CSV table of N, CA and C in Angstrom, one decimal:
chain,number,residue,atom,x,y,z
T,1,UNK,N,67.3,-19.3,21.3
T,1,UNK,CA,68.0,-20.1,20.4
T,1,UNK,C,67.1,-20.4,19.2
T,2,UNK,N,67.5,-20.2,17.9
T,2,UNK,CA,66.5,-20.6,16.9
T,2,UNK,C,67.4,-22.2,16.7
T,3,UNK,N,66.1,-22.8,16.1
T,3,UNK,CA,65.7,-24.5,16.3
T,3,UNK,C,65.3,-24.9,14.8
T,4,UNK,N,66.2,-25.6,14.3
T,4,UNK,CA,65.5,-26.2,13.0
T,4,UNK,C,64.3,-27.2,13.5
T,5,UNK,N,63.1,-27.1,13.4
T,5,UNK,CA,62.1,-28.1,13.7
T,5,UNK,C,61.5,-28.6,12.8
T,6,UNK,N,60.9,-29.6,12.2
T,6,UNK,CA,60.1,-30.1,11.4
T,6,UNK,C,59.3,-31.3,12.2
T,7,UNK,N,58.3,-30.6,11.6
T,7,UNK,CA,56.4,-31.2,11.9
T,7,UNK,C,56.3,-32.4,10.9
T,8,UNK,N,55.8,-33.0,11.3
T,8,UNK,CA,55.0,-34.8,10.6
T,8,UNK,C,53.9,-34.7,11.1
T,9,UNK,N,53.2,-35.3,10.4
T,9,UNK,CA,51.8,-35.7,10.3
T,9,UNK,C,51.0,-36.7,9.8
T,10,UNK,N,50.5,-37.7,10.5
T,10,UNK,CA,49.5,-38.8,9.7
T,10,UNK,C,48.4,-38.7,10.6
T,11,UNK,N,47.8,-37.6,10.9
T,11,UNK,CA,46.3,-38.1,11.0
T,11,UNK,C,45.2,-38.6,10.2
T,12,UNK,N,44.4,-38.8,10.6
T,12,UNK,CA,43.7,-38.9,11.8
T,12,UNK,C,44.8,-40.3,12.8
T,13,UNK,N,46.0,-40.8,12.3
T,13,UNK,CA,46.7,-41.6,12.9
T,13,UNK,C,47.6,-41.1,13.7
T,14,UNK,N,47.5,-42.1,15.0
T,14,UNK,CA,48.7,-41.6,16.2
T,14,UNK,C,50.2,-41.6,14.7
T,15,UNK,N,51.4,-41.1,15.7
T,15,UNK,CA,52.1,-40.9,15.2
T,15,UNK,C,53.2,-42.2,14.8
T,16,UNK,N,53.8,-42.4,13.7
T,16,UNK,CA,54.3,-43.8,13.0
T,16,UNK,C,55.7,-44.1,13.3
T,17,UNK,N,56.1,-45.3,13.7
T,17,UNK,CA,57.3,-45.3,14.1
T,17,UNK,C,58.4,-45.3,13.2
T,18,UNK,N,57.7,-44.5,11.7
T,18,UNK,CA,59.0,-44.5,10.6
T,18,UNK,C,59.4,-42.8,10.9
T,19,UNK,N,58.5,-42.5,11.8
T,19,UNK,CA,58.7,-40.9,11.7
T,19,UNK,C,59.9,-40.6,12.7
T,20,UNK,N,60.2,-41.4,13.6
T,20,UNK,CA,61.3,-41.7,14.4
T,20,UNK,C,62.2,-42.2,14.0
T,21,UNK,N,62.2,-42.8,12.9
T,21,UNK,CA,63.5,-43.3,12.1
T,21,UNK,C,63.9,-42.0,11.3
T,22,UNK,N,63.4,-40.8,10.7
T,22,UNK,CA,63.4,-40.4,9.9
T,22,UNK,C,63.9,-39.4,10.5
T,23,UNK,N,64.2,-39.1,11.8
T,23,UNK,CA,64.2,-38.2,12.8
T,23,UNK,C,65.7,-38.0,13.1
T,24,UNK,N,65.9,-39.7,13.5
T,24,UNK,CA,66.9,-40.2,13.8
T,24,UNK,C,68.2,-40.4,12.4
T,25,UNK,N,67.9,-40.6,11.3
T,25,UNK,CA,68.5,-40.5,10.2
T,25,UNK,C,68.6,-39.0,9.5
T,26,UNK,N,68.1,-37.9,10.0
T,26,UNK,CA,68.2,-36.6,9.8
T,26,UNK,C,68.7,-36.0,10.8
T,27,UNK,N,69.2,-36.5,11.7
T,27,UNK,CA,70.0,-36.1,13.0
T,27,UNK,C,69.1,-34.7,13.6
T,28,UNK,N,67.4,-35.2,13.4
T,28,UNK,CA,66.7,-34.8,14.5
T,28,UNK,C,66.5,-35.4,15.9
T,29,UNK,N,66.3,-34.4,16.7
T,29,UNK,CA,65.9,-35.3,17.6
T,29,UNK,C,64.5,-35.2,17.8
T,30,UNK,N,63.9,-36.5,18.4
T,30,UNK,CA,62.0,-36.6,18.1
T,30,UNK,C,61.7,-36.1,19.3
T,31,UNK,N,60.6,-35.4,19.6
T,31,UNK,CA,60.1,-35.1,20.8
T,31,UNK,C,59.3,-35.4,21.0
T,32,UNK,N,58.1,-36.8,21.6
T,32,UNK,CA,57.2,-37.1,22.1
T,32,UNK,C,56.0,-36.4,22.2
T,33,UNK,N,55.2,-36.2,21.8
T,33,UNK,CA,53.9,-35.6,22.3
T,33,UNK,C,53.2,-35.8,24.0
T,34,UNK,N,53.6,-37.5,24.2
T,34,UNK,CA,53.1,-37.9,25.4
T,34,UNK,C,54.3,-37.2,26.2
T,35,UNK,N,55.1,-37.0,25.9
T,35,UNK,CA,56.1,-36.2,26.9
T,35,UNK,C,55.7,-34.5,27.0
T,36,UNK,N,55.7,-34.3,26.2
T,36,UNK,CA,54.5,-32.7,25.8
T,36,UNK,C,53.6,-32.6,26.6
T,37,UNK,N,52.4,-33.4,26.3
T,37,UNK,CA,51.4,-33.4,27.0
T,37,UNK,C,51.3,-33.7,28.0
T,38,UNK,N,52.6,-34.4,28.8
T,38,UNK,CA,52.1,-34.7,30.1
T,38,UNK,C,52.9,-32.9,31.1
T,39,UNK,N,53.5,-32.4,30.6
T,39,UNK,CA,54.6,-31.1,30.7
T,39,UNK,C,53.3,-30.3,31.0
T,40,UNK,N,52.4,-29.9,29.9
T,40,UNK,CA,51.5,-29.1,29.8
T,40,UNK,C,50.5,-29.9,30.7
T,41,UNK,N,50.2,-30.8,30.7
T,41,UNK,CA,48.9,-30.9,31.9
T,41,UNK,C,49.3,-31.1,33.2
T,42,UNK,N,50.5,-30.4,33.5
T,42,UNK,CA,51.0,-30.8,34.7
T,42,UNK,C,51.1,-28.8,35.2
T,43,UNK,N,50.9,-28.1,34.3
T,43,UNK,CA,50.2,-26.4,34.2
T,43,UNK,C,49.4,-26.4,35.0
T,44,UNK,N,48.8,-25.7,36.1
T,44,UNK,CA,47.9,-25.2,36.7
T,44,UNK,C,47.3,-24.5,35.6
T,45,UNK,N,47.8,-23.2,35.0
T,45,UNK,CA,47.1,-22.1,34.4
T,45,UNK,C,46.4,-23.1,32.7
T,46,UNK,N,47.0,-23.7,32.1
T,46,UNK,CA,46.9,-25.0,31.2
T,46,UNK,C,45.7,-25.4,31.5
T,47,UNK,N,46.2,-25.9,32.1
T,47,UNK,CA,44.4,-26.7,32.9
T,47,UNK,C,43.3,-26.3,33.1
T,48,UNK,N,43.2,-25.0,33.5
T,48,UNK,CA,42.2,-24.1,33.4
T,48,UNK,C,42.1,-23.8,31.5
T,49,UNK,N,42.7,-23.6,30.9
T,49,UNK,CA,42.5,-23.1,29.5
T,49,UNK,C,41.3,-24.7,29.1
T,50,UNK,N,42.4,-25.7,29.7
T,50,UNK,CA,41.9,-26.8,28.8
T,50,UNK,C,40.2,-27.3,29.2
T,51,UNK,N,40.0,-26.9,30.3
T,51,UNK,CA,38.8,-27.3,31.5
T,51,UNK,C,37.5,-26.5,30.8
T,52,UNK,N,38.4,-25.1,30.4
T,52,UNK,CA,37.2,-24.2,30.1
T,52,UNK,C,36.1,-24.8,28.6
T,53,UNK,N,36.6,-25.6,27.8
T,53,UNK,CA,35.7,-26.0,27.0
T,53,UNK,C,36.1,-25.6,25.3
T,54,UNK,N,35.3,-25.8,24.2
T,54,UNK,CA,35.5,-24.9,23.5
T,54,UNK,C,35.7,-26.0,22.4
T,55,UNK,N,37.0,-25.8,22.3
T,55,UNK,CA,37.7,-25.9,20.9
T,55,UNK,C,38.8,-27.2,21.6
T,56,UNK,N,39.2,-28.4,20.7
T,56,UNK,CA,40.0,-29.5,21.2
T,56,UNK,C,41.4,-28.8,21.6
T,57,UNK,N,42.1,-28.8,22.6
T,57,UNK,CA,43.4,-28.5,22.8
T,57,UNK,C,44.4,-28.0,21.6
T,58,UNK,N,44.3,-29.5,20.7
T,58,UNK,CA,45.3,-29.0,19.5
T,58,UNK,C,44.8,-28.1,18.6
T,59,UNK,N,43.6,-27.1,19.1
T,59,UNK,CA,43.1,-26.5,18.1
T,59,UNK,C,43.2,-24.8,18.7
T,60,UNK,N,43.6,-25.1,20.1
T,60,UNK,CA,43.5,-23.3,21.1
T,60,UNK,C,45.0,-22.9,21.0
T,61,UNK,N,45.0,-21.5,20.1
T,61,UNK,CA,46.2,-21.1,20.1
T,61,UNK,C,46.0,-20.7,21.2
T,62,UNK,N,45.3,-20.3,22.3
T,62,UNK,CA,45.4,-20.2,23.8
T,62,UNK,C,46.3,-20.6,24.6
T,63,UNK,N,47.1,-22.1,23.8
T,63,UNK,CA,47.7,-23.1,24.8
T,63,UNK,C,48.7,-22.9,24.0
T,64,UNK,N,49.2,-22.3,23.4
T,64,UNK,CA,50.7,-22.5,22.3
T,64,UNK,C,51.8,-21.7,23.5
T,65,UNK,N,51.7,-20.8,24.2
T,65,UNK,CA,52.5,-20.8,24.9
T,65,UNK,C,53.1,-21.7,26.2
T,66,UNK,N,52.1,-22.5,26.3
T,66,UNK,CA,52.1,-23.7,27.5
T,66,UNK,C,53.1,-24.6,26.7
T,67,UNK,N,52.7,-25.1,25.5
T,67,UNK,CA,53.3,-26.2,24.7
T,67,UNK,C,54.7,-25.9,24.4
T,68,UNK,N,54.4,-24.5,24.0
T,68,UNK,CA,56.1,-24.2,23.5
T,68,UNK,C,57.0,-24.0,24.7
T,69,UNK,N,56.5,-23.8,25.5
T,69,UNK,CA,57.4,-24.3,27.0
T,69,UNK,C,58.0,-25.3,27.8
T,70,UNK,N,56.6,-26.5,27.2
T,70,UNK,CA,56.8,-27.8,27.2
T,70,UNK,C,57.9,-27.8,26.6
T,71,UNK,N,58.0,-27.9,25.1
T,71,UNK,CA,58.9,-27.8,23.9
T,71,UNK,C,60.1,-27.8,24.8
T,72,UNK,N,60.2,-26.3,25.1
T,72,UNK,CA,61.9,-25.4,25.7
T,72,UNK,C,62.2,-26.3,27.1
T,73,UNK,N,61.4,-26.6,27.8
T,73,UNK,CA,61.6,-27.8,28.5
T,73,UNK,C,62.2,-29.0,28.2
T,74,UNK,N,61.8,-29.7,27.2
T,74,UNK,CA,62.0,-31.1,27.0
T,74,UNK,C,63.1,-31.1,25.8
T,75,UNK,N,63.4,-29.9,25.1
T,75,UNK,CA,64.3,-30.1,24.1
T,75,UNK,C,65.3,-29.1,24.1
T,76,UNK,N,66.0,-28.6,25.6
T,76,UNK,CA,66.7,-27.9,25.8
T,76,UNK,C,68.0,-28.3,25.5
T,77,UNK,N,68.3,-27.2,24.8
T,77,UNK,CA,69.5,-27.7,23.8
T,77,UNK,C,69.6,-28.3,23.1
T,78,UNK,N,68.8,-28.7,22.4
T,78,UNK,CA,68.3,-29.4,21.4
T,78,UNK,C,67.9,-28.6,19.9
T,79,UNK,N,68.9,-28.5,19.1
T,79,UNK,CA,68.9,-27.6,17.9
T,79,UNK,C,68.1,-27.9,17.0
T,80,UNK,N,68.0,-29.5,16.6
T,80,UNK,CA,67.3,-29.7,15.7
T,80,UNK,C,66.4,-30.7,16.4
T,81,UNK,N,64.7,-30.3,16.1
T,81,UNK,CA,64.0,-31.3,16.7
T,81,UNK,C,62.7,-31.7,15.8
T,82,UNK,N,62.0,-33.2,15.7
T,82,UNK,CA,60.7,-32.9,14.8
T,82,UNK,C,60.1,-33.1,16.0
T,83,UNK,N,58.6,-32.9,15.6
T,83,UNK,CA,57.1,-33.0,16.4
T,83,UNK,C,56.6,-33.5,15.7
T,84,UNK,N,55.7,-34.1,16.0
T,84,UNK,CA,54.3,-35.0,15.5
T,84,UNK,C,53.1,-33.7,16.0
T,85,UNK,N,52.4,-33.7,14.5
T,85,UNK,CA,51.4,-33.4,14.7
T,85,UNK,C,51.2,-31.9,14.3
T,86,UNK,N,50.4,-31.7,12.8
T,86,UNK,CA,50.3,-30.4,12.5
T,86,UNK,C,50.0,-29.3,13.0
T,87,UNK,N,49.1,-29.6,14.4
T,87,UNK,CA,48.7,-28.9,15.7
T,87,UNK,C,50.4,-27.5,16.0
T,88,UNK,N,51.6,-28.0,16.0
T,88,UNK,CA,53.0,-27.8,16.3
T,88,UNK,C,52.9,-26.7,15.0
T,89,UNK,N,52.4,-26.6,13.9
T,89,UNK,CA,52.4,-25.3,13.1
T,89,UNK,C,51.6,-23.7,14.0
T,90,UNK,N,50.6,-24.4,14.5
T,90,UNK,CA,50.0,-23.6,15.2
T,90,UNK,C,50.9,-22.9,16.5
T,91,UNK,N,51.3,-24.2,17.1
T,91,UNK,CA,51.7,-23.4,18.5
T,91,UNK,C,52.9,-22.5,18.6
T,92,UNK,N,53.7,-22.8,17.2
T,92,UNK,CA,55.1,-22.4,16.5
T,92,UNK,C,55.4,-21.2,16.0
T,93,UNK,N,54.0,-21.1,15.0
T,93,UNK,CA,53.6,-20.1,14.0
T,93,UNK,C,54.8,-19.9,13.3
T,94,UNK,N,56.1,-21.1,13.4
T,94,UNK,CA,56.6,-21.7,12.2
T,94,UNK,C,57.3,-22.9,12.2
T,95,UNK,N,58.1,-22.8,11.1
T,95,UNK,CA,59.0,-24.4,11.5
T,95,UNK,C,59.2,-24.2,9.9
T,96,UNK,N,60.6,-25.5,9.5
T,96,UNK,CA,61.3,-25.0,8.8
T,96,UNK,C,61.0,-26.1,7.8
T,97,UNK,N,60.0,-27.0,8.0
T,97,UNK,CA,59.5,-27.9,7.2
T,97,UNK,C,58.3,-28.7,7.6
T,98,UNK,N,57.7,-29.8,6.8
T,98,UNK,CA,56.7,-30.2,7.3
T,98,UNK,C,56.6,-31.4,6.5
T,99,UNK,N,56.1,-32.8,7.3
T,99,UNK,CA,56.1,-34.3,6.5
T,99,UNK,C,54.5,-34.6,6.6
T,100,UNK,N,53.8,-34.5,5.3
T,100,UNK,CA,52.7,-35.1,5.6
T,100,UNK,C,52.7,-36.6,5.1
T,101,UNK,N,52.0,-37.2,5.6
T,101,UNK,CA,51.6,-39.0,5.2
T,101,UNK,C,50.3,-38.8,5.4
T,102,UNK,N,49.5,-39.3,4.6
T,102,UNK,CA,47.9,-39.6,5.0
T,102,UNK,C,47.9,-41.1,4.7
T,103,UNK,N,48.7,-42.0,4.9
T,103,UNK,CA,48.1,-43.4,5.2
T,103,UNK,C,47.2,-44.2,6.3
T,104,UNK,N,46.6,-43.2,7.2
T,104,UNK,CA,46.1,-42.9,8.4
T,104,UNK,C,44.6,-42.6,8.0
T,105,UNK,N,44.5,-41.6,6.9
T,105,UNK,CA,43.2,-41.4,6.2
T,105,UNK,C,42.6,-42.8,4.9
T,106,UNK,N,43.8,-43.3,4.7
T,106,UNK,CA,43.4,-44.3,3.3
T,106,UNK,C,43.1,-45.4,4.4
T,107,UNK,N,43.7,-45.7,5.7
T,107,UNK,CA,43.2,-46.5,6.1
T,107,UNK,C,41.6,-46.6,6.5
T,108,UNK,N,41.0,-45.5,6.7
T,108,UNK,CA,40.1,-44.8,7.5
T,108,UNK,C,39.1,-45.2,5.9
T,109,UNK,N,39.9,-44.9,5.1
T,109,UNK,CA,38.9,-44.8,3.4
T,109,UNK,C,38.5,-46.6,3.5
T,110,UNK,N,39.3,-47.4,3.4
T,110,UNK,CA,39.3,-48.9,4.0
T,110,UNK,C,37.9,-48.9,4.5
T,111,UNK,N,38.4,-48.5,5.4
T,111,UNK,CA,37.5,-49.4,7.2
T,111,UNK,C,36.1,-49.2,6.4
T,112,UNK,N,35.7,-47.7,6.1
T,112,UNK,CA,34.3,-47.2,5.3
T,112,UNK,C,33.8,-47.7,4.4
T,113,UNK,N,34.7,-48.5,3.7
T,113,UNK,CA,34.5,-48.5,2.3
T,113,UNK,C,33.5,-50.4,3.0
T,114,UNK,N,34.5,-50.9,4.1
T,114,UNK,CA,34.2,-52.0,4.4
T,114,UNK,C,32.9,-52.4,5.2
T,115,UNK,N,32.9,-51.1,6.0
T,115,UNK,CA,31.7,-51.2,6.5
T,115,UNK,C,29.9,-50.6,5.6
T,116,UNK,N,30.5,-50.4,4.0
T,116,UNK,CA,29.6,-50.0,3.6
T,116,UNK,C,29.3,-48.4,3.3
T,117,UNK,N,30.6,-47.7,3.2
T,117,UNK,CA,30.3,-46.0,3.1
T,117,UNK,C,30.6,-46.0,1.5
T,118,UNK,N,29.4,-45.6,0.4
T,118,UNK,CA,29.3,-45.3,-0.6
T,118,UNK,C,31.3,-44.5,-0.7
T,119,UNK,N,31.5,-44.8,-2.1
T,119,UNK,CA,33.2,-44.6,-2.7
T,119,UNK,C,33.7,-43.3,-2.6
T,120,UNK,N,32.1,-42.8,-3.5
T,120,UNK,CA,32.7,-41.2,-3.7
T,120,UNK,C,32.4,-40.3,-1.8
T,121,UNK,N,32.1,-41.3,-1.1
T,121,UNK,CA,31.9,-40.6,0.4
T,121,UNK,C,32.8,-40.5,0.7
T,122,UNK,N,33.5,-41.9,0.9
T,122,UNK,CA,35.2,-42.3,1.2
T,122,UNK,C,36.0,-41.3,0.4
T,123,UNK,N,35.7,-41.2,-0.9
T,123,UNK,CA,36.7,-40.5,-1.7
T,123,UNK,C,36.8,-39.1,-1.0
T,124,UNK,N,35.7,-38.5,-0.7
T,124,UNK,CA,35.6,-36.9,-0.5
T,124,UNK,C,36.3,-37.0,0.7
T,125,UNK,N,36.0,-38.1,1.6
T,125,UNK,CA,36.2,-37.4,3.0
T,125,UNK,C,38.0,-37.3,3.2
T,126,UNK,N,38.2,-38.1,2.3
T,126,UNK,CA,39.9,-38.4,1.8
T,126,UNK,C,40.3,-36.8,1.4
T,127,UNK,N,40.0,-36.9,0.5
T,127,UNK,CA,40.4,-35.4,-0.3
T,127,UNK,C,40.2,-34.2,0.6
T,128,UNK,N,38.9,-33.9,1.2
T,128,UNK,CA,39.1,-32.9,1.8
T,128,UNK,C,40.0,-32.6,3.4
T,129,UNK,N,40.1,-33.9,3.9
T,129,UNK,CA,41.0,-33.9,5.6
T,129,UNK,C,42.3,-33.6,4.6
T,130,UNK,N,42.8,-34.4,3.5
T,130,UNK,CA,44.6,-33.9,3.0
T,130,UNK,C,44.6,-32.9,2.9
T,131,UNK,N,43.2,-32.4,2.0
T,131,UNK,CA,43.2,-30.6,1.6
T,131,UNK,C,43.6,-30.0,2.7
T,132,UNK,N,42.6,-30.1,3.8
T,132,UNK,CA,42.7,-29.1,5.3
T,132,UNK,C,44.5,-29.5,5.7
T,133,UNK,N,44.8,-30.8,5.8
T,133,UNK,CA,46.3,-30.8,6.4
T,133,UNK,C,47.3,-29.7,5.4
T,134,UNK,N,46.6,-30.3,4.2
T,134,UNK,CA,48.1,-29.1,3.4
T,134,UNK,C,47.5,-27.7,3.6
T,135,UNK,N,46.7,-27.4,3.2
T,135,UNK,CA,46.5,-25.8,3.7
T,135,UNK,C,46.9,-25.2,4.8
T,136,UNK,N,47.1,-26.5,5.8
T,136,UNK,CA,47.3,-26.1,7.3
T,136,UNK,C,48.8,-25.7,7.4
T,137,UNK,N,49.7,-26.8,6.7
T,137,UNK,CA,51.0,-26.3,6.6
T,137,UNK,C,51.4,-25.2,5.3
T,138,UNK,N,50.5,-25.1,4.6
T,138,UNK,CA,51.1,-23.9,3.6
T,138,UNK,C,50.6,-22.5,3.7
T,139,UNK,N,49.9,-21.8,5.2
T,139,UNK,CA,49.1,-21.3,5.8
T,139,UNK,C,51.1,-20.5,6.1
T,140,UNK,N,51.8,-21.9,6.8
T,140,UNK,CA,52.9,-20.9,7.1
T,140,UNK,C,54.3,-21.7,6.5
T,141,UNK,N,54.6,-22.1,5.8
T,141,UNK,CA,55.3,-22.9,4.7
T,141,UNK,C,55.2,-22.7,3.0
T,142,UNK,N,56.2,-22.4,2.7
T,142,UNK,CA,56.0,-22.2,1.2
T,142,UNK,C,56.0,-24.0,0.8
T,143,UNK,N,55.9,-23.8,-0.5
T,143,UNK,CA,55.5,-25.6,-0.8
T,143,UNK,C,56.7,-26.4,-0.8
T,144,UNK,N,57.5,-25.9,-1.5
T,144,UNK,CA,58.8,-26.5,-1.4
T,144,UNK,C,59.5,-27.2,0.1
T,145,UNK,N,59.2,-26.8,1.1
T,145,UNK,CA,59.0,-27.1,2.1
T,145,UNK,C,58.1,-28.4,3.2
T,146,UNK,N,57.2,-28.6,2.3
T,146,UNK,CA,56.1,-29.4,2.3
T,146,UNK,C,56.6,-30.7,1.5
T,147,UNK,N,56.8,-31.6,2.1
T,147,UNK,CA,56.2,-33.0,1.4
T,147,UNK,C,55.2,-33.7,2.2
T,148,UNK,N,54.8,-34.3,1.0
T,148,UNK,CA,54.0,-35.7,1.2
T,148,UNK,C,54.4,-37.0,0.5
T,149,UNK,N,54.8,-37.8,1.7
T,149,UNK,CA,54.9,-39.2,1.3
T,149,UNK,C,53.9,-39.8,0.7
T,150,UNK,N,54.1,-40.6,-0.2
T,150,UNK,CA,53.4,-41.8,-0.8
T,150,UNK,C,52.5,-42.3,0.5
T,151,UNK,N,51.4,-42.6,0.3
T,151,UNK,CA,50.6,-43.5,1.5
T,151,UNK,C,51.1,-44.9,1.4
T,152,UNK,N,51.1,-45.5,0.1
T,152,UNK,CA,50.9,-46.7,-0.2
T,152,UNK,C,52.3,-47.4,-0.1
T,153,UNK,N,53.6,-46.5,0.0
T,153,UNK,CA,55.5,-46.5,0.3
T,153,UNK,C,55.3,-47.3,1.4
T,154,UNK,N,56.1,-48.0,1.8
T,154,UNK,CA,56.5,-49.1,2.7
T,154,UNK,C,57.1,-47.6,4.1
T,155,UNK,N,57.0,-48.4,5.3
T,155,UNK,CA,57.7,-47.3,6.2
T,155,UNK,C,59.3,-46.9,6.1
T,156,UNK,N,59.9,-48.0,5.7
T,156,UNK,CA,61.0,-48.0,5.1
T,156,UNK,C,61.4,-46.9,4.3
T,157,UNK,N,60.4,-46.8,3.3
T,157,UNK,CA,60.8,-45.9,2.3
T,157,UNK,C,60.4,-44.2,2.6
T,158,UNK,N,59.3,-44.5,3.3
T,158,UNK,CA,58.8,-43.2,3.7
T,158,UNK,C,60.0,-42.4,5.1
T,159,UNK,N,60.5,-43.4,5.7
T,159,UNK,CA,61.3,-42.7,5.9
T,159,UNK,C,62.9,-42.2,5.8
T,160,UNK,N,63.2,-42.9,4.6
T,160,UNK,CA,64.2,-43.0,3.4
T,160,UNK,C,63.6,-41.4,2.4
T,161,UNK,N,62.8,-41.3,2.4
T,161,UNK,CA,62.2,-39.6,1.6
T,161,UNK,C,62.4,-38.9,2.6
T,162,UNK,N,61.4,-38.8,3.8
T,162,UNK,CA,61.7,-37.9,4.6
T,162,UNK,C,62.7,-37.7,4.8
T,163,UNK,N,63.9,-38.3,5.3
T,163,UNK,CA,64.5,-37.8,5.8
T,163,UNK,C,66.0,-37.3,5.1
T,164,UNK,N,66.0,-38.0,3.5
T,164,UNK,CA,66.2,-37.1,2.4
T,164,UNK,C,65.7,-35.2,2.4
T,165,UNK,N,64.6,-35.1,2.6
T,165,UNK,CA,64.2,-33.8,2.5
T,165,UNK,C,64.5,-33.1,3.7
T,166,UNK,N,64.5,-33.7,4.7
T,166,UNK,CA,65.3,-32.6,5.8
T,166,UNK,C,66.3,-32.4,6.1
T,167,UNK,N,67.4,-33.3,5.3
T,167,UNK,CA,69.0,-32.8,5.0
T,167,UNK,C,68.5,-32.4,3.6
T,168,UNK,N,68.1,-31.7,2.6
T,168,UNK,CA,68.0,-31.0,2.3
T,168,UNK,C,67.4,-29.8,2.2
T,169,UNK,N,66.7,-29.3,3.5
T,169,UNK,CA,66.2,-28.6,4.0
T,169,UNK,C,67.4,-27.8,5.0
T,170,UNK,N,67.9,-28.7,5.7
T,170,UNK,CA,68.8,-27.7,6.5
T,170,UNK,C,70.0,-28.6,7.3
């Protein structure tokens, strides 16, 4: 069965409870990561991948068949679904849209800024994590397909855009 899916993302932040509204107002259905993750570490052969070392989980296309089984597991019959977490471009190797937020990084720019990390440190470390997220989704997404919410938009609103773009996405 092909699946309209769309990926969100606010790292370095767990995932935001506007992204479930936005899910829910685009007549997606959300799929849990902790429900994911518990699917896949409940793998024998999984566990072994994960045990062996290396590279962080969300980062071993080694495990994208584990996940996407998870996936077909937990969203069976489930046409249209989003995921949290741009890890889900990888294990996919597609999806039919993608929501970035980096309010998760401007907070992080904060904390630094508070505990004393020179501006343009803060600034760079800013600029380059968005850079790596968007390249990560435009790797397999043309742009048009890509938003990014406002950081500074209320959750309200951020999920009033999203979920504008994924009824007009599909």
């Amino acid at each position: 069965m092909k699946r309209f899916v769309i990926v969100f993302d606010n790292e370095p932040a767990e995932s935001a409870p506007w992204i479930a509204r936005a899910c829910s107002t685009a007549g997606l259905t959300y799929v849990d990561n902790d429900a994911i993750t518990d699917v896949v570490s409940d793998n024998k052969d999984a566990q072994k991948l994960m045990l062996q070392g290396g590279l962080p989980p969300g980062e071993n296309p080694k495990l994208a068949p584990f996940y996407t089984a998870a996936l077909e597991k937990l969203a069976a019959g489930k046409q249209r679904v989003g995921l949290y977490s741009a890890s889900w471009l990888l294990y996919l190797g597609q999806a039919d849209g993608c929501v970035l937020d980096f309010a998760g990084l401007e907070e992080q720019r904060k904390k630094g800024l508070a505990q004393g990390v020179p501006q343009k440190t803060a600034d760079e470390y800013v600029a380059r994590y968005s850079a790596q997220l968007q390249e990560r989704a435009r790797k397999v997404l043309p742009a048009e397909r890509i938003l990014v919410v406002p950081a500074n938009e209320s959750d309200a609103k951020k999920a009033e855009l999203a979920a504008a773009f994924i009824k007009k996405l599909g």
